Amino acid sequence: MKVIVIGGGAAGFFTAINIAEKHPDYQVTILEKTSKLLQKVKVSGGGRCNVTNERNKPSELVQYYPRGSKKLHQLFRQFTTSDMVDWLAKREVQTKAEVDKRMFPVSDSSQTIIDCFIDQARRYKVEVIQNQSLMTLNHNNGKWELTTPSQKFKADKVVVATGSSPLTWKVLEQTGLEITPGVPSLFTFNIKDDRLKDLQGISFEETQIKIVGSKLSESGPLLITHWGLSGPAVLKLSAWGAYELADKNYKFQVLINFTNLKPDEIRSNLINYKTANPKRKIVNYPLFDLPKRFWERMVNYCDITNETPFGELSKKHINKLVEELGQGKYTVNGKSTFKEEFVTAGGIKLSEVNLETFECRRFPNLYIAGEALDIDALTGGFNFQACWSAGWVISECI
Ligand SMILES: Cc1cc2nc3c(=O)[nH]c(=O)nc-3n(C[C@H](O)[C@H](O)[C@H](O)COP(=O)(O)OP(=O)(O)OC[C@H]3O[C@@H](n4cnc5c(N)ncnc54)[C@H](O)[C@@H]3O)c2cc1C
């Protein structure tokens, strides 16, 4: 039995290792387009590799996948995040969870994961052939025939784990698979605005952001960067709104609530503070747990001088502060890559595979794993987990 896994990335390696371990009589080969292996694992999580997440209930996990969502329930029932933690532990890679439940190797180095995979591939005699880019994939007389620019290969079973490569999606489309066009997900917002100028590094624990003229809205921490806004609230919006924001060509307006309070509550808090502390200079007493430099910027932006005490806060000033803090309007003009993690939404349509086996419905003995499929997640180790789970399921079913 000859199995060819196309793609030497996270999904390809994990699938190949598990097939080879479970089926010592199978000949398992990885074909990789480039001269490098596990390239994205290397740079993942800022070089630390956010390998999975501490959340492990399938019903909870599926909520982190804008593309895939509930359809992945069965997948995580078969191999969930804690199974990956055990899989690594059995191979002497210890992991740790951070307070936000993201999990990393204890070494804080993605090289640990790479070393583990390379070692396991060697141990189970997985053949790895680099610089082999799949050009055609055809089924003939019960065998899969693959060509690369320099070689021809034949296999009984093929696993496609080529990630989000549009060129390779074209090759797969010629095989007859239906593809959802890709758009970026997990990006940050470019905003040029005097209210944010020189405030990079300031963060807010709980904010709400809404896209004007859309139903898209998210809450969570927010970070001012030197090009605009980032942080979990923005990344979540970019993932859930990947297609809608691409349609807007990444030009839209957002309303930001920096306080986690309703406008009426912001107003009553300001009025109560004014009554209780009429002599205190406004600029010196940030309310709503806002960072001091941001509070100063907002106070000045609302035409309140540095000398004005709370007692002299006019109704007009209060209205303006309520607006700026509760629904400040900002214009987004473009996106930037979030270097810690980014993915592409889109890929081979989920309807093409049986989600219990990850085998193609229309092409027996052809399996798909990882980002090549139309599955993508929020940040937190969920993107890798989709690779591990599908790879495991394929190794069980193949
Ligand atoms: C900077 C960055 C940081 C990230 N950090 C994290 C993180 O910490 N946690 C997390 O969960 N996710 C993270 N991700 C997302 C994660 O890396 C991907 O979801 C994951 O790598 C997808 O794995 P894959 O094997 O499907 O694709 P890939 O890792 O992209 O591997 C696909 C492989 O197939 C090869 N290939 C493509 N076409 C062909 C062809 N025609 N023939 C042969 N080979 C081919 C490619 O060269 C590549 O080696 C990050 C992504 C980026 C970009």
Coordinates of C-alpha atoms and ligand atoms in Angstrom, one line a residue:
M1 CA 0.0 0.0 0.0
K2 CA 1.6 3.3 -1.1
V3 CA 0.4 6.5 0.5
I4 CA 1.5 9.9 -0.8
V5 CA 1.0 12.9 1.4
I6 CA 1.3 16.2 -0.5
G7 CA 2.7 19.0 1.6
G8 CA 5.4 19.0 4.2
G9 CA 3.6 21.3 6.6
A10 CA 1.8 20.8 9.9
A11 CA -1.1 18.8 8.5
G12 CA 1.1 16.8 6.2
F13 CA 3.7 15.7 8.8
F14 CA 1.1 14.9 11.5
T15 CA -1.0 12.8 9.1
A16 CA 2.0 11.0 7.6
I17 CA 3.5 10.1 11.0
N18 CA 0.2 8.7 12.3
I19 CA -0.5 6.7 9.2
A20 CA 3.1 5.2 9.2
E21 CA 2.9 4.5 13.0
K22 CA -0.5 2.7 12.7
H23 CA 0.3 0.9 9.4
P24 CA 4.0 -0.3 9.4
D25 CA 3.3 -2.2 6.2
Y26 CA 2.3 1.0 4.3
Q27 CA 4.9 3.0 2.4
V28 CA 4.3 6.6 3.3
T29 CA 5.9 9.5 1.4
I30 CA 5.7 13.2 1.8
L31 CA 6.1 15.4 -1.3
E32 CA 7.0 19.0 -0.4
K33 CA 7.1 21.8 -2.9
T34 CA 9.9 23.8 -1.3
S35 CA 13.3 22.9 0.2
K36 CA 12.0 23.6 3.6
L37 CA 9.8 21.5 6.0
L38 CA 7.3 22.7 8.6
Q39 CA 8.0 26.3 7.7
K40 CA 4.9 27.8 9.2
V41 CA 5.3 25.7 12.4
K42 CA 8.7 27.4 12.7
V43 CA 7.3 30.9 12.7
S44 CA 4.1 30.1 14.5
G45 CA 3.1 31.8 17.7
G46 CA 6.0 34.3 17.3
G47 CA 8.5 31.4 17.3
R48 CA 6.9 29.7 20.3
C49 CA 4.2 27.7 18.4
N50 CA 0.8 28.0 19.9
V51 CA 0.3 24.3 19.3
T52 CA -3.2 23.9 20.7
N53 CA -5.7 25.2 23.3
E54 CA -6.7 24.1 26.8
R55 CA -10.4 24.2 25.9
N56 CA -11.2 20.6 24.9
K57 CA -15.0 20.2 24.7
P58 CA -16.0 19.8 21.0
S59 CA -19.1 22.0 21.5
E60 CA -16.9 24.8 22.8
L61 CA -14.1 24.3 20.3
V62 CA -16.4 24.6 17.2
Q63 CA -17.3 28.2 18.3
Y64 CA -13.8 29.3 17.4
Y65 CA -14.1 28.3 13.7
P66 CA -15.8 30.9 11.5
R67 CA -15.4 28.5 8.6
G68 CA -16.2 25.0 9.7
S69 CA -18.0 25.8 13.0
K70 CA -20.6 23.1 14.0
K71 CA -19.7 20.8 11.2
L72 CA -16.4 20.1 13.0
H73 CA -18.1 18.7 16.1
Q74 CA -17.6 15.1 15.0
L75 CA -14.0 15.8 14.2
F76 CA -13.2 17.1 17.7
R77 CA -15.1 14.2 19.2
Q78 CA -12.6 11.9 17.6
F79 CA -9.4 13.8 18.4
T80 CA -9.6 16.9 20.6
T81 CA -7.0 19.3 22.0
S82 CA -6.3 17.2 25.1
D83 CA -5.6 14.2 22.8
M84 CA -2.9 16.3 21.1
V85 CA -1.4 17.3 24.5
D86 CA -1.3 13.5 25.3
W87 CA 0.1 12.7 21.8
L88 CA 3.0 15.1 22.4
A89 CA 3.5 14.0 26.0
K90 CA 3.9 10.4 24.9
R91 CA 6.7 11.6 22.6
E92 CA 8.3 13.6 25.4
V93 CA 7.1 17.0 24.5
Q94 CA 5.6 18.7 27.5
T95 CA 3.2 21.5 27.0
K96 CA 1.9 24.3 29.2
A97 CA -1.3 26.5 29.2
E98 CA -1.2 30.2 29.6
V99 CA -3.9 32.1 31.4
D100 CA -5.9 32.7 28.2
K101 CA -5.8 28.9 27.6
R102 CA -3.4 29.0 24.7
M103 CA -0.9 26.1 24.9
F104 CA 2.8 26.1 24.0
P105 CA 5.6 23.6 24.3
V106 CA 7.3 24.2 27.7
S107 CA 10.5 25.1 25.9
D108 CA 8.7 28.1 24.4
S109 CA 10.3 27.1 21.1
S110 CA 8.6 26.0 17.9
Q111 CA 11.7 24.0 17.2
T112 CA 10.7 21.5 19.8
I113 CA 7.6 20.6 17.8
I114 CA 9.6 20.5 14.6
D115 CA 12.2 18.2 16.1
C116 CA 9.5 15.9 17.5
F117 CA 7.8 15.6 14.1
I118 CA 11.1 15.1 12.2
D119 CA 12.2 12.5 14.7
Q120 CA 8.8 10.6 14.5
A121 CA 8.8 10.7 10.7
R122 CA 12.3 9.1 10.8
R123 CA 11.3 6.6 13.4
Y124 CA 8.3 5.3 11.3
K125 CA 10.3 5.5 8.1
V126 CA 8.2 8.2 6.4
E127 CA 10.0 9.1 3.2
V128 CA 10.3 12.9 2.6
I129 CA 11.0 14.2 -0.8
Q130 CA 11.6 18.0 -1.1
N131 CA 11.4 20.3 -4.1
Q132 CA 8.5 18.3 -5.6
S133 CA 5.6 20.5 -6.5
L134 CA 2.4 18.7 -7.4
M135 CA 1.3 19.7 -10.9
T136 CA -1.3 17.2 -11.8
L137 CA -3.3 14.6 -9.9
N138 CA -5.4 12.0 -11.8
H139 CA -7.1 8.7 -11.0
N140 CA -6.3 5.9 -13.4
N141 CA -7.0 2.1 -13.1
G142 CA -7.5 2.3 -9.3
K143 CA -4.3 4.2 -8.7
W144 CA -3.6 7.9 -8.2
E145 CA -1.0 9.4 -10.6
L146 CA 0.8 12.5 -9.6
T147 CA 3.2 14.6 -11.6
T148 CA 5.7 17.2 -10.5
P149 CA 7.9 19.2 -12.9
S150 CA 10.6 16.5 -12.6
Q151 CA 8.9 13.2 -11.6
K152 CA 5.9 11.0 -11.8
F153 CA 4.5 9.1 -8.8
K154 CA 1.8 6.5 -8.3
A155 CA -0.1 5.9 -5.1
D156 CA -3.0 3.8 -3.8
K157 CA -4.1 6.6 -1.5
V158 CA -3.3 10.3 -1.5
V159 CA -3.6 12.9 1.3
V160 CA -3.7 16.6 0.2
A161 CA -2.2 18.8 2.9
T162 CA -1.0 21.7 0.8
G163 CA -2.2 24.5 2.9
S164 CA -3.7 27.7 1.4
S165 CA -1.8 27.8 -1.8
P166 CA -3.9 29.4 -4.5
L167 CA -1.7 27.8 -7.2
T168 CA -2.2 24.4 -5.7
W169 CA -6.0 25.0 -5.3
K170 CA -6.0 25.5 -9.1
V171 CA -4.4 22.1 -9.6
L172 CA -6.9 20.5 -7.3
E173 CA -9.8 22.3 -9.1
Q174 CA -8.6 20.6 -12.3
T175 CA -9.0 17.2 -10.5
G176 CA -12.6 18.2 -10.1
L177 CA -12.7 19.5 -6.5
E178 CA -14.8 22.6 -5.8
I179 CA -12.9 25.4 -4.1
T180 CA -14.1 28.5 -2.2
P181 CA -11.9 31.4 -3.2
G182 CA -9.5 32.5 -0.5
V183 CA -9.4 35.7 1.4
P184 CA -7.1 36.7 4.3
S185 CA -8.3 36.2 7.9
L186 CA -6.7 37.3 11.2
F187 CA -5.5 40.7 10.2
T188 CA -5.3 44.1 12.0
F189 CA -6.9 47.4 11.0
N190 CA -5.0 50.3 9.5
I191 CA -6.3 53.6 11.0
K192 CA -4.7 57.0 10.6
D193 CA -6.3 59.2 13.2
D194 CA -5.0 62.0 15.5
R195 CA -6.8 60.5 18.4
L196 CA -4.5 57.4 18.2
K197 CA -1.3 59.1 17.1
D198 CA 1.8 58.2 19.2
L199 CA -0.3 56.1 21.5
Q200 CA 1.1 52.7 20.3
G201 CA 1.4 50.1 23.0
I202 CA -1.7 51.3 24.9
S203 CA -4.2 48.5 25.5
F204 CA -7.7 48.2 26.8
E205 CA -9.0 45.1 28.7
E206 CA -12.6 45.1 27.5
T207 CA -13.9 47.0 24.5
Q208 CA -16.6 46.6 21.9
I209 CA -16.1 47.2 18.3
K210 CA -18.9 47.4 15.7
I211 CA -18.5 47.7 11.9
V212 CA -20.8 50.6 10.7
G213 CA -23.5 49.4 8.4
S214 CA -23.0 45.8 9.2
K215 CA -24.1 43.2 11.8
L216 CA -20.4 42.5 12.6
S217 CA -19.6 43.3 16.2
E218 CA -17.0 41.9 18.7
S219 CA -15.8 42.5 22.2
G220 CA -12.5 41.9 24.0
P221 CA -9.1 43.4 24.5
L222 CA -7.9 46.1 22.1
L223 CA -4.4 47.3 21.4
I224 CA -3.3 50.6 19.7
T225 CA -0.4 49.9 17.3
H226 CA 1.7 52.4 15.3
W227 CA -0.4 51.6 12.2
G228 CA -3.9 51.4 13.8
L229 CA -5.6 48.9 16.0
S230 CA -5.0 45.2 16.9
G231 CA -5.8 42.9 19.7
P232 CA -8.3 40.0 20.2
A233 CA -11.4 42.2 19.4
V234 CA -10.0 43.3 16.1
L235 CA -8.6 39.8 15.1
K236 CA -12.0 38.2 15.9
L237 CA -13.8 40.8 13.7
S238 CA -11.3 40.2 10.9
A239 CA -12.0 36.4 11.1
W240 CA -15.8 36.5 11.3
G241 CA -15.9 39.3 8.7
A242 CA -13.2 38.0 6.4
Y243 CA -15.4 37.9 3.3
E244 CA -17.6 41.0 4.2
L245 CA -14.5 43.1 4.8
A246 CA -12.8 41.8 1.7
D247 CA -15.9 42.9 -0.3
K248 CA -15.5 46.4 1.3
N249 CA -11.8 46.4 0.1
Y250 CA -10.9 46.9 3.7
K251 CA -12.3 50.4 3.8
F252 CA -15.0 50.9 6.4
Q253 CA -15.8 52.6 9.6
V254 CA -15.9 51.2 13.1
L255 CA -17.6 52.4 16.3
I256 CA -15.5 51.7 19.4
N257 CA -16.7 51.5 23.0
F258 CA -13.5 51.8 25.1
T259 CA -15.4 51.5 28.4
N260 CA -17.5 48.4 28.4
L261 CA -20.4 50.6 29.7
K262 CA -23.6 51.7 28.0
P263 CA -23.6 55.4 26.9
D264 CA -26.1 56.2 29.7
E265 CA -23.8 54.6 32.3
I266 CA -20.8 56.6 31.0
R267 CA -22.9 59.8 31.3
S268 CA -24.1 59.0 34.9
N269 CA -20.6 58.1 36.0
L270 CA -19.2 61.4 34.7
I271 CA -22.0 63.4 36.4
N272 CA -21.6 61.5 39.7
Y273 CA -17.8 62.1 39.6
K274 CA -18.3 65.7 38.8
T275 CA -20.6 66.1 41.8
A276 CA -18.4 64.3 44.2
N277 CA -15.0 65.8 43.0
P278 CA -15.7 69.3 41.6
K279 CA -12.2 70.6 42.3
R280 CA -10.2 67.7 40.7
K281 CA -8.6 68.5 37.4
I282 CA -10.2 66.2 34.8
V283 CA -7.0 65.4 32.9
N284 CA -5.4 64.0 36.1
Y285 CA -8.1 61.6 37.0
P286 CA -8.8 58.9 34.3
L287 CA -12.2 57.3 34.7
F288 CA -13.4 53.9 33.5
D289 CA -10.0 52.4 34.2
L290 CA -8.8 54.0 31.0
P291 CA -5.0 54.4 30.5
K292 CA -3.8 57.9 31.5
R293 CA -2.3 58.9 28.2
F294 CA -5.5 57.8 26.3
W295 CA -7.7 59.7 28.8
E296 CA -5.6 62.8 28.4
R297 CA -5.9 62.5 24.6
M298 CA -9.7 62.1 24.8
V299 CA -10.1 65.0 27.3
N300 CA -8.1 67.3 25.0
Y301 CA -9.9 66.0 21.9
C302 CA -13.2 67.0 23.6
D303 CA -11.9 70.6 23.9
I304 CA -11.4 70.4 27.7
T305 CA -8.2 72.2 28.8
N306 CA -5.7 70.6 31.2
E307 CA -6.8 73.1 33.9
T308 CA -10.5 72.4 33.8
P309 CA -11.8 70.8 37.0
F310 CA -14.7 68.3 37.0
G311 CA -16.9 71.0 38.5
E312 CA -16.7 73.0 35.2
L313 CA -17.5 70.0 33.0
S314 CA -20.3 71.4 30.7
K315 CA -23.2 69.4 29.3
K316 CA -21.6 69.8 25.8
H317 CA -18.3 68.4 27.2
I318 CA -20.1 65.5 28.8
N319 CA -22.0 64.7 25.5
K320 CA -18.7 64.7 23.6
L321 CA -16.9 62.5 26.1
V322 CA -19.8 60.0 26.1
E323 CA -19.6 59.9 22.3
E324 CA -15.8 59.5 22.1
L325 CA -15.6 56.9 24.8
G326 CA -18.8 55.0 24.1
Q327 CA -18.9 55.0 20.3
G328 CA -15.9 56.7 18.9
K329 CA -16.0 56.5 15.1
Y330 CA -12.8 55.6 13.3
T331 CA -12.1 55.1 9.6
V332 CA -10.3 51.9 8.6
N333 CA -8.3 52.2 5.4
G334 CA -6.6 48.9 4.8
K335 CA -5.3 45.9 6.8
S336 CA -2.0 44.7 8.1
T337 CA -0.7 41.2 8.8
F338 CA -0.8 40.0 12.4
K339 CA 2.7 38.5 12.5
E340 CA 1.9 36.1 15.3
E341 CA -0.6 34.2 13.3
F342 CA -2.5 34.6 10.1
V343 CA -4.5 32.3 7.9
T344 CA -6.5 32.2 4.7
A345 CA -10.3 31.6 4.7
G346 CA -11.4 29.5 1.8
G347 CA -10.2 26.3 0.2
I348 CA -11.6 23.0 -0.8
K349 CA -15.3 23.0 0.1
L350 CA -16.2 21.0 3.2
S351 CA -19.1 19.5 1.2
E352 CA -16.4 17.7 -0.8
V353 CA -15.3 15.5 2.1
N354 CA -17.0 13.1 4.5
L355 CA -16.3 14.9 7.8
E356 CA -16.1 11.5 9.6
T357 CA -13.2 10.3 7.5
F358 CA -11.9 13.4 5.6
E359 CA -12.0 11.2 2.5
C360 CA -13.4 13.0 -0.6
R361 CA -17.0 12.0 -1.3
R362 CA -16.5 11.9 -5.1
F363 CA -13.0 10.6 -5.1
P364 CA -12.3 7.5 -3.0
N365 CA -8.8 7.1 -1.6
L366 CA -8.2 10.9 -1.7
Y367 CA -8.1 12.6 1.7
I368 CA -7.7 16.3 2.6
A369 CA -6.3 17.8 5.8
G370 CA -5.4 21.2 7.1
E371 CA -5.7 24.6 5.7
A372 CA -6.2 23.2 2.1
L373 CA -9.8 22.8 3.3
D374 CA -12.2 25.6 3.9
I375 CA -11.6 25.6 7.6
D376 CA -10.1 28.4 9.6
A377 CA -10.2 29.6 13.2
L378 CA -9.6 32.4 15.5
T379 CA -6.2 32.8 17.1
G380 CA -5.4 30.5 20.1
G381 CA -3.9 27.3 18.6
F382 CA -7.2 26.3 16.9
N383 CA -5.8 26.5 13.4
F384 CA -3.2 23.9 14.2
Q385 CA -5.7 21.8 16.1
A386 CA -7.8 21.5 12.9
C387 CA -4.7 20.0 11.3
W388 CA -4.0 17.6 14.1
S389 CA -7.6 16.4 14.4
A390 CA -8.0 15.8 10.6
G391 CA -4.6 14.2 10.4
W392 CA -5.5 11.8 13.2
V393 CA -8.9 10.9 11.8
I394 CA -7.4 10.2 8.3
S395 CA -4.7 8.0 9.9
E396 CA -7.5 6.0 11.6
C397 CA -9.7 5.7 8.5
I398 CA -7.2 5.3 5.7
Ligands
LIG1 C1 3.1 33.7 11.0 C2 2.1 32.6 11.3 C3 2.0 32.2 12.6 C4 1.0 31.2 12.9 N1 0.9 30.8 14.2 C5 0.0 29.9 14.6 C6 -0.1 29.4 15.9 O1 0.7 29.8 16.8 N2 -1.1 28.5 16.2 C7 -1.9 28.1 15.2 O2 -2.8 27.2 15.6 N3 -1.8 28.5 14.0 C8 -0.9 29.3 13.6 N4 -0.8 29.7 12.3 C9 -1.6 29.1 11.3 C10 -1.0 27.7 11.0 O3 0.4 27.9 10.7 C11 -1.7 27.1 9.8 O4 -3.1 27.0 10.0 C12 -1.1 25.7 9.5 O5 0.3 25.8 9.3 C13 -1.8 25.0 8.3 O6 -1.1 23.8 8.1 P1 -1.1 23.1 6.7 O7 -0.2 21.9 6.9 O8 -2.5 22.9 6.3 O9 -0.5 24.1 5.7 P2 1.0 24.7 5.7 O10 1.6 24.7 7.0 O11 1.0 25.9 4.9 O12 1.8 23.5 4.9 C14 1.5 23.3 3.5 C15 2.7 22.7 2.8 O13 2.4 22.3 1.5 C16 3.4 22.7 0.6 N5 2.7 22.8 -0.7 C17 1.9 23.7 -1.2 N6 1.6 23.4 -2.5 C18 2.2 22.3 -2.8 C19 2.3 21.5 -4.0 N7 1.7 21.9 -5.1 N8 3.1 20.4 -4.0 C20 3.8 20.1 -2.8 N9 3.8 20.8 -1.7 C21 3.0 21.9 -1.7 C22 3.8 24.1 1.2 O14 5.1 24.4 0.7 C23 3.8 23.8 2.7 O15 5.0 23.3 3.1 C24 0.2 30.7 11.9 C25 0.3 31.1 10.6 C26 1.3 32.1 10.3 C27 1.4 32.5 8.9

